RNA sequence: UGGGAGAUCGUUCAAUGGUAGGACAACGGACUCUGACUCCGUGAAUCAAGGUUCAAAUCCUUGUCUCCCAGCCA
């Protein structure tokens, strides 16, 4: 299959870079970075940024660093670092060895801070957190200067050294930039550069008790790495003047350009780290890789492919508008990708026993079934057929409505890749009235051929030969939330109680018995499924539904959805 | 309320003073041994009001609405 030649994406950030390239702004250098804080797993929103940054680097012959923004030891860990590395690789990107940590710059950053003190542009402030807040003013009122603002340079250097040496308890002092307490932009009102925090850091251990703040560390890390475009999300727009201020004071001449774009929101899920952590910790989901989670790990386990996620990232574009992207677009991208690459197979989720009365008792035929209807290169597989089968319970109706193409009293239907069968009778449970079994006859002439008399068979249904059926557990996933935009407060009330349905007694065709976890199949007429990465075992497969097929019958019949 | 940013089909991204276009979603049809896929088609938008211009989504003015900022988080 030939890939359509997609034109390279365009957006306002690429336009900006191309303008620079035309004027040879940074000697043609395009250096970007993806800077996650290792305090959680990355999710589809990060994936957008990963695709953006690595995509830009690739497109313009530049580089993209991976930098762990580990300036606040609370909540950060190696587990998260490892997961981030794994997830970005899985998404299909590589930083060619340029993995950095903000914590690698701690000493350098400390020296920068000292330099700023010596320049009379930073001071040790001994206000409490609460006093600091009060001094900061409000949106409408200017702040007032800290009483410690005019400490001598010598005293500041001494105090800052002793902060580092661990002479003070947490919160006793902070280092602040001396800018302007009356600035209309609150970010510029003598922002805090360092705080004392006795929290072991997963990389530097207890070497440090002072840690740089984001605003101080991030811009200088960018400058140190020679980043030319520092792409971040919209909420940092207010911080850009401060970003520029620190670079200007300390590494003048290097001026990474911060460009902000709108973070991604997706309907029927949540993407804030706080809420994702809560879903995991309060066990609303089974973990960061729960297949319902919007994390990269969750989507991988669900069976979404990297290609689908990249396709989605390209489809949503990059702009500055607040957005709420319909999850249907993500699902569309997953289907589009899987439709091309997923081999077809048959599985019966809610089995109904069917006996073919005129089929010989002990006969077994093997049908050669194509693995893909449009792509013969994907080959064929053998599927056994015998007298007793299972079909989907939905595919038989005692009293079918108009337009129903499946099996019912007096009806014929084609068994996919096999014969046409005709309904003869049914067996009901005497107590419950449930249909337990139906009896049919088959037309031997219809294997690989339409009925000889030219009659039309309106329906095709899937099936499994009972003697060869492999029992399987199938997990049906639905959206995690029942509303498009879960409310901020008490969002757990919006959780979808039906986001997971476990079907313990399903059957899959024999070829799937030892299926490799993680590879996607289309179970024909049902959807895309893959064996679960964690729980599936050879001989005892457990399948996740990745996404159902589009179902225009469900619309006609009036689906519960 | 001060500052910053943004308003285009239901959703999302384009159109960079010159035919408002694509994708998703919706709806209709064709095809079909998957009610899938594919194909064809339909409906659907410039926040408002003024102004500049031969011509405005785009420029100007005024207004409206939404988002972000008062962590020793990022």
XYZ file of C-alpha atoms (C1' of nucleotides) in Angstrom:
635
model
C 0.000 0.000 0.000
C 1.432 3.359 -0.918
C 1.435 6.091 1.637
C -0.180 9.253 0.397
C 2.471 11.913 0.399
C 1.283 14.178 3.160
C 2.392 17.756 2.822
C 4.464 18.951 5.778
C 2.297 20.528 8.433
C 2.042 24.279 8.702
C 1.111 26.346 11.705
C 1.945 29.689 13.209
C 5.049 28.328 14.946
C 6.479 26.857 11.758
C 5.632 30.097 9.957
C 7.584 31.960 12.604
C 10.578 29.646 12.250
C 10.485 29.849 8.475
C 10.545 33.634 8.640
C 13.648 33.403 10.830
C 15.203 30.931 8.443
C 14.654 33.345 5.560
C 16.562 36.071 7.376
C 19.134 33.590 8.684
C 18.191 34.610 12.202
C 20.051 31.964 14.217
C 22.494 31.035 11.454
C 19.822 28.626 10.301
C 19.891 26.672 13.550
C 16.635 25.148 14.758
C 17.081 23.773 18.272
C 14.039 22.861 20.319
C 13.337 20.737 23.352
C 10.633 18.753 25.047
C 10.797 19.475 28.794
C 8.523 17.294 30.926
C 8.630 17.338 34.696
C 9.122 13.711 35.770
C 6.257 13.737 38.230
C 3.744 11.732 36.249
C 3.202 9.756 33.082
C 2.877 11.654 29.849
C -0.494 11.817 28.172
C -2.050 12.659 24.824
C -1.522 16.364 25.522
C 2.194 15.797 25.964
C 2.121 13.678 22.835
C 0.901 16.729 20.925
C 3.907 18.660 22.183
C 6.286 15.767 21.502
C 5.050 15.533 17.917
C 5.307 19.290 17.540
C 8.843 19.629 18.861
C 10.379 16.515 17.356
C 8.434 17.147 14.167
C 9.845 20.650 13.850
C 13.378 19.419 14.495
C 13.047 16.781 11.798
C 11.411 19.101 9.316
C 14.059 21.824 9.529
C 17.126 19.657 10.001
C 17.366 20.736 13.623
C 17.602 19.046 16.971
C 15.198 18.311 19.763
C 16.528 17.742 23.256
C 14.703 15.770 25.868
C 15.082 17.616 29.125
C 13.687 16.503 32.434
C 12.533 19.627 34.215
C 13.331 18.254 37.645
C 13.615 21.394 39.749
C 11.094 20.433 42.418
C 11.998 17.127 44.047
C 8.538 16.662 45.521
C 6.742 14.062 43.461
C 9.526 13.488 40.964
C 11.047 10.068 40.504
C 13.119 7.811 38.312
C 10.068 5.708 37.596
C 8.546 8.677 35.829
C 11.770 9.453 33.984
C 11.867 5.886 32.699
C 8.238 5.947 31.685
C 8.672 9.226 29.808
C 11.713 7.913 27.951
C 9.904 4.721 27.067
C 6.761 6.510 25.956
C 8.526 9.006 23.693
C 10.533 6.254 22.058
C 7.378 4.259 21.594
C 5.727 7.248 19.950
C 8.511 7.026 17.407
C 10.887 9.823 18.355
C 14.527 9.924 19.296
C 16.688 12.634 20.853
C 19.948 11.104 19.640
C 21.534 11.043 23.038
C 20.561 14.578 23.959
C 18.899 13.716 27.223
C 19.384 16.429 29.830
C 18.254 17.144 33.335
C 17.717 20.572 34.804
C 19.325 19.118 37.926
C 22.567 18.783 35.953
C 22.661 22.562 35.921
C 22.129 23.104 39.651
C 25.717 24.229 40.288
C 25.777 26.396 37.196
C 22.437 27.882 38.125
C 23.709 28.612 41.616
C 26.633 30.529 40.122
C 24.232 32.460 37.910
C 22.265 33.407 41.002
C 25.399 34.605 42.736
C 26.244 36.667 39.685
C 22.827 38.253 39.820
C 23.319 39.083 43.487
C 26.670 40.665 42.671
C 24.994 42.730 39.993
C 22.635 44.019 42.677
C 19.710 42.350 40.970
C 18.829 39.623 43.437
C 18.393 39.537 47.183
C 17.645 37.199 50.011
C 14.165 37.855 51.332
C 13.142 36.702 54.781
C 9.431 37.318 54.587
C 7.218 34.367 55.346
C 5.229 32.824 52.522
C 2.133 34.569 53.762
C 3.851 37.938 54.073
C 5.268 37.515 50.620
C 1.786 37.003 49.270
C 0.527 40.095 51.046
C 3.412 42.181 49.734
C 2.765 41.004 46.198
C -0.346 43.167 45.896
C -3.227 42.157 43.680
C -4.371 42.432 40.087
C -5.367 46.027 40.677
C -2.947 47.126 43.384
C 0.833 47.278 43.059
C 2.934 45.254 45.452
C 5.105 46.797 48.104
C 8.823 46.322 48.491
C 10.102 43.709 50.852
C 11.924 45.191 53.845
C 14.840 42.953 52.883
C 15.050 44.308 49.387
C 18.017 46.532 50.080
C 20.300 44.156 51.890
C 23.924 44.669 50.930
C 25.470 42.514 48.262
C 27.855 41.047 50.843
C 25.034 40.097 53.174
C 23.062 38.567 50.308
C 26.025 36.499 49.177
C 26.637 35.315 52.703
C 22.998 34.498 53.371
C 22.571 32.715 50.049
C 25.675 30.621 50.710
C 24.294 29.702 54.111
C 20.934 28.829 52.559
C 22.784 26.396 50.366
C 24.806 25.112 53.313
C 21.627 24.166 55.081
C 21.850 26.628 57.962
C 18.198 27.618 57.760
C 14.978 25.717 58.048
C 12.643 25.403 55.086
C 10.846 28.619 54.319
C 13.119 30.875 56.352
C 14.546 32.675 53.341
C 14.165 32.780 49.598
C 16.258 34.336 46.883
C 14.383 36.885 44.824
C 15.085 38.792 41.650
C 14.987 42.541 42.191
C 12.745 43.751 39.391
C 9.666 45.840 40.084
C 7.064 45.355 42.800
C 4.731 47.686 40.922
C 4.869 45.838 37.615
C 1.440 45.335 36.059
C 2.501 41.780 35.289
C 2.527 40.048 38.641
C 5.173 37.586 37.462
C 7.663 40.468 37.433
C 7.058 41.519 41.066
C 10.406 40.337 42.458
C 9.890 36.689 41.562
C 11.342 33.962 43.731
C 14.405 32.278 42.255
C 15.282 29.797 45.018
C 13.486 28.246 47.925
C 14.776 26.082 50.767
C 13.280 22.614 50.611
C 14.606 19.656 52.512
C 13.365 17.019 50.175
C 15.683 14.425 48.725
C 16.004 14.725 44.989
C 15.888 11.513 42.996
C 19.131 12.427 41.265
C 21.036 14.798 43.510
C 19.939 13.170 46.748
C 20.589 15.477 49.665
C 23.315 17.491 47.956
C 20.990 20.433 47.777
C 18.505 21.944 50.167
C 17.797 24.875 47.895
C 16.107 24.395 44.565
C 15.683 26.832 41.676
C 12.199 27.811 40.582
C 10.882 27.090 37.097
C 11.134 30.693 35.940
C 14.806 30.881 36.826
C 15.866 27.411 35.783
C 13.947 26.879 32.584
C 15.072 29.853 30.531
C 18.706 29.422 31.545
C 18.600 25.698 30.821
C 17.280 26.570 27.375
C 20.019 29.129 26.847
C 22.706 26.760 28.095
C 21.572 24.123 25.626
C 21.485 26.591 22.788
C 17.752 26.248 22.306
C 16.466 28.646 19.657
C 12.732 28.060 20.088
C 11.308 27.265 23.483
C 7.842 26.023 22.691
C 5.434 25.851 25.614
C 1.767 26.187 26.415
C -0.340 29.305 26.678
C -0.342 29.646 30.446
C 3.315 30.672 30.275
C 2.642 33.761 28.210
C 2.764 35.916 31.323
C 6.140 34.427 32.161
C 7.804 35.352 28.904
C 9.025 38.789 30.055
C 10.679 37.131 33.013
C 12.114 34.415 30.796
C 13.679 37.113 28.652
C 14.825 39.111 31.689
C 16.884 36.304 33.225
C 18.520 35.402 29.920
C 19.282 39.031 29.222
C 20.877 39.501 32.640
C 22.934 36.329 32.642
C 23.582 35.049 29.126
C 23.054 38.109 26.964
C 23.322 37.416 23.297
C 21.579 34.068 23.614
C 17.920 34.607 23.370
C 15.853 31.490 22.947
C 12.496 32.585 21.690
C 9.566 31.368 23.775
C 6.505 30.582 21.678
C 3.239 29.565 23.269
C 0.508 27.360 21.816
C -2.795 26.097 23.186
C -2.656 22.934 25.220
C -4.842 20.076 24.054
C -8.140 19.202 25.640
C -10.034 16.088 24.589
C -13.698 15.479 25.225
C -14.847 12.793 27.668
C -11.540 12.667 29.503
C -9.334 14.783 31.753
C -5.758 15.750 31.073
C -4.645 17.689 34.113
C -1.863 15.994 35.977
C -3.553 16.612 39.289
C -6.685 14.770 38.248
C -4.828 11.968 36.520
C -2.820 11.353 39.688
C -6.020 11.307 41.679
C -7.654 8.774 39.356
C -4.683 6.498 39.915
C -4.244 7.057 43.634
C -7.900 6.755 44.507
C -8.150 3.660 42.314
C -10.804 4.906 39.974
C -8.588 3.220 37.395
C -6.173 0.338 37.712
C -3.067 2.454 37.160
C -1.336 4.932 34.871
C -1.595 2.335 32.114
C -5.255 1.553 32.602
C -6.553 1.255 29.030
C -9.105 3.971 29.732
C -6.459 6.498 30.684
C -5.426 9.220 28.218
C -1.804 8.511 29.101
C 0.545 7.216 26.445
C 0.962 4.080 28.558
C -2.811 3.668 28.769
C -3.333 4.177 25.059
C -0.544 1.721 24.282
C -2.135 -0.906 26.479
C -5.508 -0.167 24.970
C -4.000 -0.919 21.582
C -3.728 2.536 20.054
C -0.751 2.680 17.713
C 1.982 5.333 17.645
C 1.050 6.026 14.046
C -2.538 6.740 15.039
C -1.461 9.105 17.777
C 0.881 10.937 15.422
C -1.875 11.149 12.856
C -4.129 12.627 15.491
C -1.497 15.174 16.484
C -1.232 16.246 12.865
C -5.003 16.389 12.466
C -5.668 18.663 15.430
C -3.113 21.240 14.342
C -1.413 23.870 16.460
C -2.917 27.238 17.283
C -3.574 29.602 20.154
C -7.304 29.030 20.513
C -8.579 27.257 23.560
C -9.937 23.992 22.290
C -11.841 20.865 23.172
C -11.111 18.272 20.539
C -13.764 15.635 19.972
C -12.491 12.244 21.112
C -14.220 10.915 17.979
C -11.333 12.367 15.984
C -8.822 10.342 18.005
C -10.924 7.237 17.511
C -11.162 7.990 13.819
C -7.360 8.143 13.580
C -7.060 4.846 15.430
C -9.553 3.150 13.110
C -7.971 4.608 10.021
C -4.584 3.242 11.005
C -5.812 -0.130 12.213
C -8.067 -0.630 9.219
C -4.976 -0.679 7.040
C -2.704 -2.809 9.168
C -4.802 -5.017 11.433
C -5.340 -8.601 10.290
C -8.965 -9.743 10.422
C -10.154 -12.507 12.671
C -13.409 -13.802 14.094
C -14.530 -13.706 17.683
C -17.887 -14.178 19.331
C -18.461 -12.034 22.379
C -21.898 -13.201 23.473
C -22.152 -16.750 22.143
C -25.318 -18.388 20.899
C -25.073 -22.056 19.995
C -26.047 -23.015 16.471
C -26.395 -26.594 15.213
C -26.285 -27.256 11.482
C -28.632 -30.221 11.324
C -27.691 -31.379 7.842
C -23.941 -31.101 8.391
C -22.171 -34.437 9.101
C -21.524 -35.108 12.765
C -17.776 -35.483 12.822
C -16.799 -33.542 9.777
C -14.392 -30.641 9.998
C -13.611 -28.431 7.057
C -10.876 -25.853 6.971
C -11.596 -22.616 5.218
C -8.806 -20.484 3.877
C -9.725 -16.996 5.048
C -8.068 -13.807 3.862
C -6.391 -11.829 6.620
C -7.337 -8.567 4.966
C -10.097 -7.956 2.442
C -8.241 -5.235 0.537
C -4.688 -6.441 0.969
C -3.959 -9.972 -0.316
C -0.317 -9.572 0.677
C -1.379 -10.094 4.250
C -2.096 -13.699 3.388
C -4.659 -16.156 4.623
C -5.259 -18.404 7.590
C -7.136 -21.636 8.081
C -10.368 -21.489 10.015
C -12.131 -24.742 10.983
C -15.832 -25.256 10.367
C -18.002 -27.985 11.881
C -21.528 -28.906 12.828
C -21.844 -26.909 16.015
C -21.008 -23.227 15.949
C -21.303 -20.126 18.013
C -22.700 -16.959 16.592
C -23.213 -13.571 18.204
C -26.376 -13.486 20.274
C -27.306 -10.188 18.626
C -27.259 -11.839 15.253
C -30.420 -13.791 15.912
C -33.736 -12.188 16.699
C -36.939 -14.073 17.253
C -38.958 -11.132 16.076
C -36.664 -9.070 13.888
C -37.500 -5.463 13.002
C -37.579 -4.093 9.473
C -34.182 -3.776 7.788
C -32.655 -6.422 10.037
C -30.330 -8.431 7.810
C -29.375 -11.171 10.182
C -30.816 -14.479 11.293
C -34.407 -15.000 12.363
C -37.262 -17.395 11.853
C -37.609 -18.242 8.168
C -34.447 -16.365 7.263
C -31.185 -17.126 5.604
C -27.847 -15.586 6.357
C -24.301 -16.084 5.170
C -21.690 -17.244 7.588
C -18.646 -15.133 6.856
C -16.144 -17.012 4.697
C -18.404 -20.078 4.793
C -21.869 -21.294 3.881
C -25.301 -19.827 3.697
C -27.494 -21.251 6.454
C -31.242 -21.297 6.905
C -33.107 -21.116 10.205
C -35.073 -24.217 11.154
C -35.978 -24.070 14.837
C -34.946 -22.896 18.259
C -34.596 -24.347 21.726
C -35.648 -22.238 24.663
C -34.922 -22.677 28.311
C -38.211 -23.731 29.843
C -37.747 -21.717 32.995
C -36.308 -18.491 31.703
C -37.599 -18.444 28.177
C -34.096 -17.586 26.990
C -33.062 -18.856 23.600
C -30.417 -21.496 24.212
C -29.758 -22.950 20.841
C -30.929 -22.655 17.301
C -31.015 -25.190 14.554
C -30.224 -24.439 10.946
C -29.480 -26.197 7.705
C -26.725 -25.210 5.346
C -26.599 -24.973 1.598
C -23.517 -26.926 0.467
C -23.446 -25.075 -2.871
C -22.718 -21.740 -1.284
C -19.158 -22.193 -0.182
C -17.254 -19.433 -1.988
C -20.249 -18.952 -4.233
C -23.558 -17.147 -4.295
C -26.704 -19.277 -4.226
C -27.188 -21.072 -7.531
C -30.748 -19.858 -7.946
C -29.673 -16.232 -7.746
C -31.508 -15.408 -4.537
C -29.994 -12.567 -2.540
C -28.633 -13.207 0.920
C -28.878 -9.902 2.694
C -26.732 -10.575 5.760
C -23.305 -11.846 6.686
C -22.479 -12.850 10.225
C -19.367 -14.099 11.970
C -19.059 -17.424 13.775
C -16.721 -19.814 15.575
C -16.704 -23.607 15.338
C -17.534 -24.801 18.844
C -14.997 -27.617 19.030
C -12.179 -25.321 18.004
C -13.220 -22.200 19.842
C -10.665 -20.693 22.192
C -12.232 -19.293 25.345
C -11.163 -15.728 26.001
C -11.876 -12.840 28.271
C -12.738 -9.640 26.450
C -12.700 -6.222 28.046
C -14.890 -3.605 26.474
C -13.803 -0.058 27.172
C -15.863 3.032 26.818
C -15.118 6.660 27.558
C -13.949 7.306 31.102
C -16.412 10.150 31.623
C -20.019 10.451 30.629
C -19.867 14.176 29.903
C -17.732 15.882 27.262
C -16.145 18.256 29.741
C -16.013 16.936 33.301
C -16.552 19.764 35.761
C -13.495 20.894 37.626
C -14.932 20.499 41.086
C -16.098 17.019 41.912
C -15.259 15.699 38.474
C -15.347 12.119 39.707
C -19.130 12.399 39.822
C -18.952 12.500 36.038
C -17.093 9.204 35.753
C -18.799 6.788 33.398
C -19.908 3.782 35.444
C -19.909 1.691 32.281
C -16.423 2.547 31.113
C -15.366 -1.060 31.522
C -17.372 -4.192 30.791
C -15.689 -7.544 31.248
C -16.994 -10.410 29.163
C -15.565 -13.581 30.630
C -17.071 -16.139 28.294
C -16.135 -15.170 24.803
C -14.699 -17.304 22.056
C -12.028 -16.408 19.584
C -10.901 -18.373 16.568
C -8.178 -20.970 16.955
C -5.499 -18.858 15.273
C -5.679 -16.422 18.167
C -4.912 -18.942 20.859
C -1.345 -17.825 21.481
C -1.607 -14.345 20.115
C 1.173 -11.917 20.958
C 0.023 -9.236 23.395
C -0.177 -5.785 21.913
C -0.792 -6.641 18.271
C -4.046 -5.336 16.936
C -6.690 -7.369 15.126
C -9.978 -6.510 13.639
C -12.592 -8.881 14.951
C -14.835 -8.661 11.963
C -18.082 -6.795 12.482
C -17.090 -5.949 16.060
C -14.084 -3.688 16.244
C -10.376 -3.611 16.813
C -8.934 -5.659 19.635
C -5.529 -6.586 20.999
C -4.330 -9.059 23.582
C -3.674 -7.235 26.826
C -0.017 -6.447 27.481
C -0.282 -7.363 31.136
C -2.912 -10.018 31.594
C -3.017 -12.066 28.415
C -1.321 -15.484 28.480
C -0.621 -18.014 25.743
C -3.589 -20.331 25.598
C -5.594 -17.983 27.835
C -5.899 -14.785 25.877
C -7.378 -11.615 27.306
C -8.415 -9.045 24.714
C -8.981 -5.329 25.008
C -11.367 -3.631 22.679
C -9.338 -0.821 21.186
C -12.255 0.841 19.448
C -15.478 -0.505 17.973
C -16.174 -0.431 14.253
C -18.459 2.295 13.044
C -21.906 0.835 13.258
C -24.597 2.296 11.078
C -26.979 -0.474 12.079
C -26.761 0.618 15.699
C -27.885 4.051 14.589
C -30.814 2.668 12.681
C -31.776 0.337 15.493
C -31.338 3.099 18.050
C -28.269 2.318 20.054
C -28.068 2.830 23.804
C -25.256 5.271 23.119
C -11.226 44.916 38.756
C -4.881 45.591 36.431
C -1.974 42.813 32.890
C -1.563 39.017 29.046
C -3.974 36.096 25.168
C -8.000 34.486 21.967
C -12.845 34.806 19.163
C -14.225 31.397 11.549
C -19.337 25.385 10.161
C -21.618 21.168 15.987
C -15.799 20.331 16.777
C -10.911 21.500 14.991
C -7.427 23.751 11.719
C -6.860 26.929 7.101
C -7.595 31.314 4.114
C -1.355 36.379 5.618
C -6.723 42.875 1.612
C -8.999 39.371 -3.874
C -14.004 32.719 -4.961
C -14.504 31.470 3.197
C -11.592 25.712 2.303
C -10.081 20.825 4.572
C -10.670 17.115 8.377
C -13.878 14.999 12.207
C -19.027 14.745 13.389
C -24.133 14.702 11.148
C -27.383 13.385 7.141
C -28.520 11.007 2.220
C -27.000 7.519 -1.583
C -23.779 3.724 -4.263
C -20.958 -0.625 -3.363
C -20.319 -4.862 -0.175
C -19.272 -12.454 1.828
C -17.568 -7.177 7.646
C -24.527 -2.844 8.443
C -16.698 -2.274 8.200
C -13.664 -0.132 4.349
C -14.210 2.713 -0.152
C -16.844 6.065 -3.348
C -20.465 9.954 -4.436
C -23.494 13.693 -2.491
C -26.155 17.268 1.233
C -26.557 20.681 5.108
C -23.439 23.719 8.178
C -19.379 29.330 10.092
C -16.334 34.786 9.876
C -18.628 37.608 18.081
C -21.395 42.647 17.419
C -21.794 47.578 15.566
C -19.568 51.326 12.982
C -15.511 52.911 9.644
C -11.309 52.612 5.606
C -11.259 50.260 0.590
C -13.113 48.855 -6.075
C -12.764 44.730 -2.548
C -12.471 43.117 4.699
C -12.503 36.888 8.305
C -8.056 39.834 7.455
C -6.898 46.962 8.433
C -9.059 50.956 12.076
C -12.640 52.330 16.213
C -15.929 50.953 19.988
C -18.204 47.159 22.479
C -19.173 41.869 23.950
C -17.640 37.048 25.376
C -13.887 33.210 26.726
C -9.130 31.690 28.737
C -4.479 32.686 31.696
C -1.833 35.355 35.968
C -2.048 37.192 42.898
C 2.424 28.714 44.553
C 8.337 29.139 48.303
C 4.264 24.170 41.485
C 5.566 23.630 36.386
